[in-house]
PDB file of C-alpha atoms in Angstrom:
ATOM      1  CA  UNK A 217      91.601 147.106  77.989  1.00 53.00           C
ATOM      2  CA  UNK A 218      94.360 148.719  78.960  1.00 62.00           C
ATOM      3  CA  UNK A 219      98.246 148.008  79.653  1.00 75.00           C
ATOM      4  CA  UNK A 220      96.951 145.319  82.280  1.00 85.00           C
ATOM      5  CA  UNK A 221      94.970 143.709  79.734  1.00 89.00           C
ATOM      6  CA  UNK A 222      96.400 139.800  79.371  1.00 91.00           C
ATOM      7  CA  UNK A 223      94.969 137.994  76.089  1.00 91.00           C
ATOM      8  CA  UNK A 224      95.203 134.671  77.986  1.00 92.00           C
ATOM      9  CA  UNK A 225      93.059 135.408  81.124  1.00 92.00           C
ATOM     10  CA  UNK A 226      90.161 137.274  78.473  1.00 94.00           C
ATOM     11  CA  UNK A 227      87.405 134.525  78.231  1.00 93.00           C
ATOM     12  CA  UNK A 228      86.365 134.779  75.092  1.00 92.00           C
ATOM     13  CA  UNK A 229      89.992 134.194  73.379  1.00 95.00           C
ATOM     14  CA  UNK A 230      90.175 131.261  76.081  1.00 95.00           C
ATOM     15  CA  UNK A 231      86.989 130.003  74.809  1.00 94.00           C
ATOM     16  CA  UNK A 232      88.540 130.336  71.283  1.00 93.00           C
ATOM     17  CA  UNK A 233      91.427 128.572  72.034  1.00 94.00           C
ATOM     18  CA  UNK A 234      89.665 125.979  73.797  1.00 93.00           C
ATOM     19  CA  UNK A 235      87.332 125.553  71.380  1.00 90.00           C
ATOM     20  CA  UNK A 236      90.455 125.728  68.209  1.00 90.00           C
ATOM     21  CA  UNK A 237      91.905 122.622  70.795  1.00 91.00           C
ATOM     22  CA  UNK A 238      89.158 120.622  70.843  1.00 90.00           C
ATOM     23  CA  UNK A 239      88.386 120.329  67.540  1.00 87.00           C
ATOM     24  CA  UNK A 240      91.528 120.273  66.163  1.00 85.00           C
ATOM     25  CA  UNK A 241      92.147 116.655  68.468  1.00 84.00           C
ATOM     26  CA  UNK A 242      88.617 115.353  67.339  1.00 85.00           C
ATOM     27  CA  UNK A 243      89.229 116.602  63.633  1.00 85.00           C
ATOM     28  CA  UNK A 244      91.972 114.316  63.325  1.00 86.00           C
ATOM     29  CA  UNK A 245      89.364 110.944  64.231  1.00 83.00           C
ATOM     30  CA  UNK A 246      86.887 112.365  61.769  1.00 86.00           C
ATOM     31  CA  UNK A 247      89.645 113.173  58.663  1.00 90.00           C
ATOM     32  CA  UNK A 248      91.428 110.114  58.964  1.00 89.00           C
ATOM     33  CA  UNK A 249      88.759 107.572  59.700  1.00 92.00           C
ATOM     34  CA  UNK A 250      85.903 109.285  57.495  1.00 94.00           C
ATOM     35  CA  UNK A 251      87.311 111.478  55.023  1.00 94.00           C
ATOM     36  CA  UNK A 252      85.311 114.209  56.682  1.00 95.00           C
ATOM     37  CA  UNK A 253      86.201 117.808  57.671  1.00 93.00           C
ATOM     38  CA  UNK A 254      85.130 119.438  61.435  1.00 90.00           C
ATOM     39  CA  UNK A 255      82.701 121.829  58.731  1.00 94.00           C
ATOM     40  CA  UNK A 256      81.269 118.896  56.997  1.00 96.00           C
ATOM     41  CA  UNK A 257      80.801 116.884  60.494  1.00 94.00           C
ATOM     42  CA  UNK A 258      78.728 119.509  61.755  1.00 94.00           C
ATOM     43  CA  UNK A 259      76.366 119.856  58.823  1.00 97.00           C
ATOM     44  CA  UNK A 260      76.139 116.101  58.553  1.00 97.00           C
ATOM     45  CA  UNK A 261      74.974 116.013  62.475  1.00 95.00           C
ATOM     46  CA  UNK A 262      72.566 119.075  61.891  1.00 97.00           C
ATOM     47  CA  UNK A 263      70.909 117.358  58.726  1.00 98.00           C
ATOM     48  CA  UNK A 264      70.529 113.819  60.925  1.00 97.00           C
ATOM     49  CA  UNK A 265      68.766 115.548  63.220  1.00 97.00           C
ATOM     50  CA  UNK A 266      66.837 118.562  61.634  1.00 97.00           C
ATOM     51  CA  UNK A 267      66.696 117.649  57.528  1.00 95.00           C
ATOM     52  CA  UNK A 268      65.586 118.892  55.751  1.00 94.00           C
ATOM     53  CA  UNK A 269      67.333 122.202  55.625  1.00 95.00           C
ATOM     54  CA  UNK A 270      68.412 124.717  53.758  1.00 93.00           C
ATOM     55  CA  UNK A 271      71.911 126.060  53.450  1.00 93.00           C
ATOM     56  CA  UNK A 272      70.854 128.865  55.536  1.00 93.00           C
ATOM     57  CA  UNK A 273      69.499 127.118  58.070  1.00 95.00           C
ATOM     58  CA  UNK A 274      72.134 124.994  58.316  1.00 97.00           C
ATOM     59  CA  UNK A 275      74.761 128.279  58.716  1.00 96.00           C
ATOM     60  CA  UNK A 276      72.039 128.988  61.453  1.00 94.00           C
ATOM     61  CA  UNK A 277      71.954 126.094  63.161  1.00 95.00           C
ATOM     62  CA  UNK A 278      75.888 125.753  63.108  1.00 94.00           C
ATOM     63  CA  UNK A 279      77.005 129.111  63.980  1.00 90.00           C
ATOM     64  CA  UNK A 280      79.752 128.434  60.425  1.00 93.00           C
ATOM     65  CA  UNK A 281      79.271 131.308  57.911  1.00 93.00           C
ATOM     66  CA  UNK A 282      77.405 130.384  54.525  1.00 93.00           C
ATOM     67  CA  UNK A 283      80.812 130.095  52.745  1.00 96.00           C
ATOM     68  CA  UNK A 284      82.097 127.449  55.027  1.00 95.00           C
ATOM     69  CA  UNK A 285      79.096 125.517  55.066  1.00 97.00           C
ATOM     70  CA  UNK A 286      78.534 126.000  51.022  1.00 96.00           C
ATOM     71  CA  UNK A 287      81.816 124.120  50.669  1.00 97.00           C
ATOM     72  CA  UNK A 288      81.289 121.187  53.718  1.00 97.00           C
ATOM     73  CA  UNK A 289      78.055 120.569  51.854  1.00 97.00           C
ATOM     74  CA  UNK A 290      79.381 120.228  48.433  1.00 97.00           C
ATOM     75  CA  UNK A 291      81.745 117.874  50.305  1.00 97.00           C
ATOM     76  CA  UNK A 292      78.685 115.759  52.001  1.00 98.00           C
ATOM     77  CA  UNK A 293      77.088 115.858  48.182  1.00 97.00           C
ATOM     78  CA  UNK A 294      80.193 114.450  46.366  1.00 97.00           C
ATOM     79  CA  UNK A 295      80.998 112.178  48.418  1.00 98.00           C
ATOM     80  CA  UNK A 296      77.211 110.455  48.835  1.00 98.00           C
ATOM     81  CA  UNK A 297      76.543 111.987  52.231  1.00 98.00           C
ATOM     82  CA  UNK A 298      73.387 114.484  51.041  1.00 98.00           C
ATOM     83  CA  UNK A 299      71.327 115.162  48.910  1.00 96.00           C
ATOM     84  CA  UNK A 300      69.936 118.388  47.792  1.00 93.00           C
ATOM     85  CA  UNK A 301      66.347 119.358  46.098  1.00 89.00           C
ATOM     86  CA  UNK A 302      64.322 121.830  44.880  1.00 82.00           C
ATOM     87  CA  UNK A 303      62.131 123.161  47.435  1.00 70.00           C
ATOM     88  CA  UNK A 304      58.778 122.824  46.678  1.00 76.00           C
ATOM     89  CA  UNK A 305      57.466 126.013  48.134  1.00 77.00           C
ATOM     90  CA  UNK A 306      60.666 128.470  47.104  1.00 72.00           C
ATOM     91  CA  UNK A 307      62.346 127.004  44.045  1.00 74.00           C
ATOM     92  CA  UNK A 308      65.233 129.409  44.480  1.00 75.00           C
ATOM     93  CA  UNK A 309      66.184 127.286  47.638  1.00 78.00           C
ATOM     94  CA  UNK A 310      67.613 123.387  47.678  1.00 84.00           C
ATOM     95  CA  UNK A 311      66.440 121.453  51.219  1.00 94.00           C
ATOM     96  CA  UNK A 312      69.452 119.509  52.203  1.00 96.00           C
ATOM     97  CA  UNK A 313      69.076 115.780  53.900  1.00 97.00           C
ATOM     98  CA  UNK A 314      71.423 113.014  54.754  1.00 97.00           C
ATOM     99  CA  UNK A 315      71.263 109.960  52.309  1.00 98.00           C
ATOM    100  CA  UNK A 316      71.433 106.846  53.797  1.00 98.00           C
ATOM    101  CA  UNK A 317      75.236 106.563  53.591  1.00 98.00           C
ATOM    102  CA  UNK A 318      75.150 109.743  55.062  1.00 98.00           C
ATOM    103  CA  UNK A 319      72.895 108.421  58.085  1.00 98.00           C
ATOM    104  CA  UNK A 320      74.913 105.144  58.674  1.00 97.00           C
ATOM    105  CA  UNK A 321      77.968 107.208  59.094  1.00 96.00           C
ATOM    106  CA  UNK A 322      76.657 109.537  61.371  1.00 96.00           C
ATOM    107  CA  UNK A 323      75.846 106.263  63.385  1.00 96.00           C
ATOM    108  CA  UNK A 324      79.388 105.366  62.966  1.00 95.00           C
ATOM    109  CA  UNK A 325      80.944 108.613  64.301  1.00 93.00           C
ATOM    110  CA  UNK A 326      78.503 109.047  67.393  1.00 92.00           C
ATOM    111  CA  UNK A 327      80.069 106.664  69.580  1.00 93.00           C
ATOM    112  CA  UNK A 328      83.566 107.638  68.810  1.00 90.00           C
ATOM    113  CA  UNK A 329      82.387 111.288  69.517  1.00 89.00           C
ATOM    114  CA  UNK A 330      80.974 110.907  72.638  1.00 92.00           C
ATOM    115  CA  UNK A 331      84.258 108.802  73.675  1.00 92.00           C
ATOM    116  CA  UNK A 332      85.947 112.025  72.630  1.00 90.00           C
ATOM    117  CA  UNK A 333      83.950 114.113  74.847  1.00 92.00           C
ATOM    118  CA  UNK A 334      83.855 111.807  77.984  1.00 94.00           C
ATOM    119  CA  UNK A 335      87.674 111.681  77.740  1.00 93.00           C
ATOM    120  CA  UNK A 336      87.702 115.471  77.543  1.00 92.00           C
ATOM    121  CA  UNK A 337      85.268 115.340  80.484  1.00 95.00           C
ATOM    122  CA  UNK A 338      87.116 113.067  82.254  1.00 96.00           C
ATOM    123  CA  UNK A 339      88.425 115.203  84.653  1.00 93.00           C
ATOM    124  CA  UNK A 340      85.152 116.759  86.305  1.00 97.00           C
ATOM    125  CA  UNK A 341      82.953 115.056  88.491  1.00 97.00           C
ATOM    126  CA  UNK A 342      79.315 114.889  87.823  1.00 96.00           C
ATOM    127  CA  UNK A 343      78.843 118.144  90.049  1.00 97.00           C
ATOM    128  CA  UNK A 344      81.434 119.827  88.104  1.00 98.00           C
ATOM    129  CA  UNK A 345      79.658 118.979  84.960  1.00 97.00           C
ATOM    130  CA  UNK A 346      76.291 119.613  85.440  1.00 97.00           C
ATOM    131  CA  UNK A 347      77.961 123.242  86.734  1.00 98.00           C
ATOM    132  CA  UNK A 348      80.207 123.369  83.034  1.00 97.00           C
ATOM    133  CA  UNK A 349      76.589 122.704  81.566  1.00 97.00           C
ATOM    134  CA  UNK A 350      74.836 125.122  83.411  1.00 97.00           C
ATOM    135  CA  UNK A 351      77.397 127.835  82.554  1.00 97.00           C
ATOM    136  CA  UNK A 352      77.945 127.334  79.007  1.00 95.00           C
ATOM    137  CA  UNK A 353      73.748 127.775  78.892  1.00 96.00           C
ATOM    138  CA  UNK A 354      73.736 131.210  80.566  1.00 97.00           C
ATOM    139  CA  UNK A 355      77.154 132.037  78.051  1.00 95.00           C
ATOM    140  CA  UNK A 356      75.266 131.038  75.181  1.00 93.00           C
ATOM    141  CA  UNK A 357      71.861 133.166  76.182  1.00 95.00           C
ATOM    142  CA  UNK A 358      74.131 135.910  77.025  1.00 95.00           C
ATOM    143  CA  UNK A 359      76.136 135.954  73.806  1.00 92.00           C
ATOM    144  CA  UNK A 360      72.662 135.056  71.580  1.00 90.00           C
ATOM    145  CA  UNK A 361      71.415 138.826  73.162  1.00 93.00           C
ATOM    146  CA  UNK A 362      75.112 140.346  72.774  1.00 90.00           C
ATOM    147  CA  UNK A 363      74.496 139.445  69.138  1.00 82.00           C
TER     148      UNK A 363
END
């Protein structure tokens, strides 16, 4: 970078703030209609599909650093979302899974997420998005061996 260097045309900050956008508008659906955080959402959609988990695994799986999914899971426990138990082949370790309030919500908040994202879509046609899909594979494979 150098005195031409422009924050706004750099694509990873416009990822960012794309990203920051995004899920600040959807975070809003998910406090006030669920009581959930965007941290808590995405462990609660990780466990209904891969449970059971670990914490780890879960940091893994949602690219959120342990300390941010420590707290959405102690969130998803208190309020009746998960449960946690001993692992039976490491004891040191808890394997996480959705209870079945935590499963009937995540039923609840599906719909109203993919309305989210096919109003955010809205403005692409279906070439444009299969292109947007296409792309944001090859960024994540590029980034995954950047890491």
């Amino acid at each position: 970078p150098g005195p031409d260097f422009a924050l706004e045309n750099f694509v990873p900050y416009r990822l960012s703030v794309l990203t920051n956008t995004v899920s600040g508008a959807i975070a809003t659906l998910y406090h006030d209609r669920f009581d959930l955080t965007i941290p808590e959402w995405r462990c609660l959609a990780v466990l209904f599909r891969y449970a059971p988990l670990s914490a780890g695994e879960v940091a893994a799986r949602t690219a959120m650093d342990k300390v941010q999914v420590s707290r959405a899971i102690a969130g998803l426990v208190a309020k009746g979302l998960a449960l946690q138990a001993t692992d039976r082949s490491d004891r040191r370790r808890a394997k996480l899974a959705l209870s079945a309030a935590g499963r009937r919500m995540h039923d609840e908040i599906i719909p109203l997420a993919r309305g989210a994202e096919a109003r955010l879509l809205d403005g692409l046609d279906a070439g444009e998005r299969a292109q947007l899909d296409r792309l944001l594979g090859k960024l994540e494979r590029q980034a995954e061996a950047l890491a």
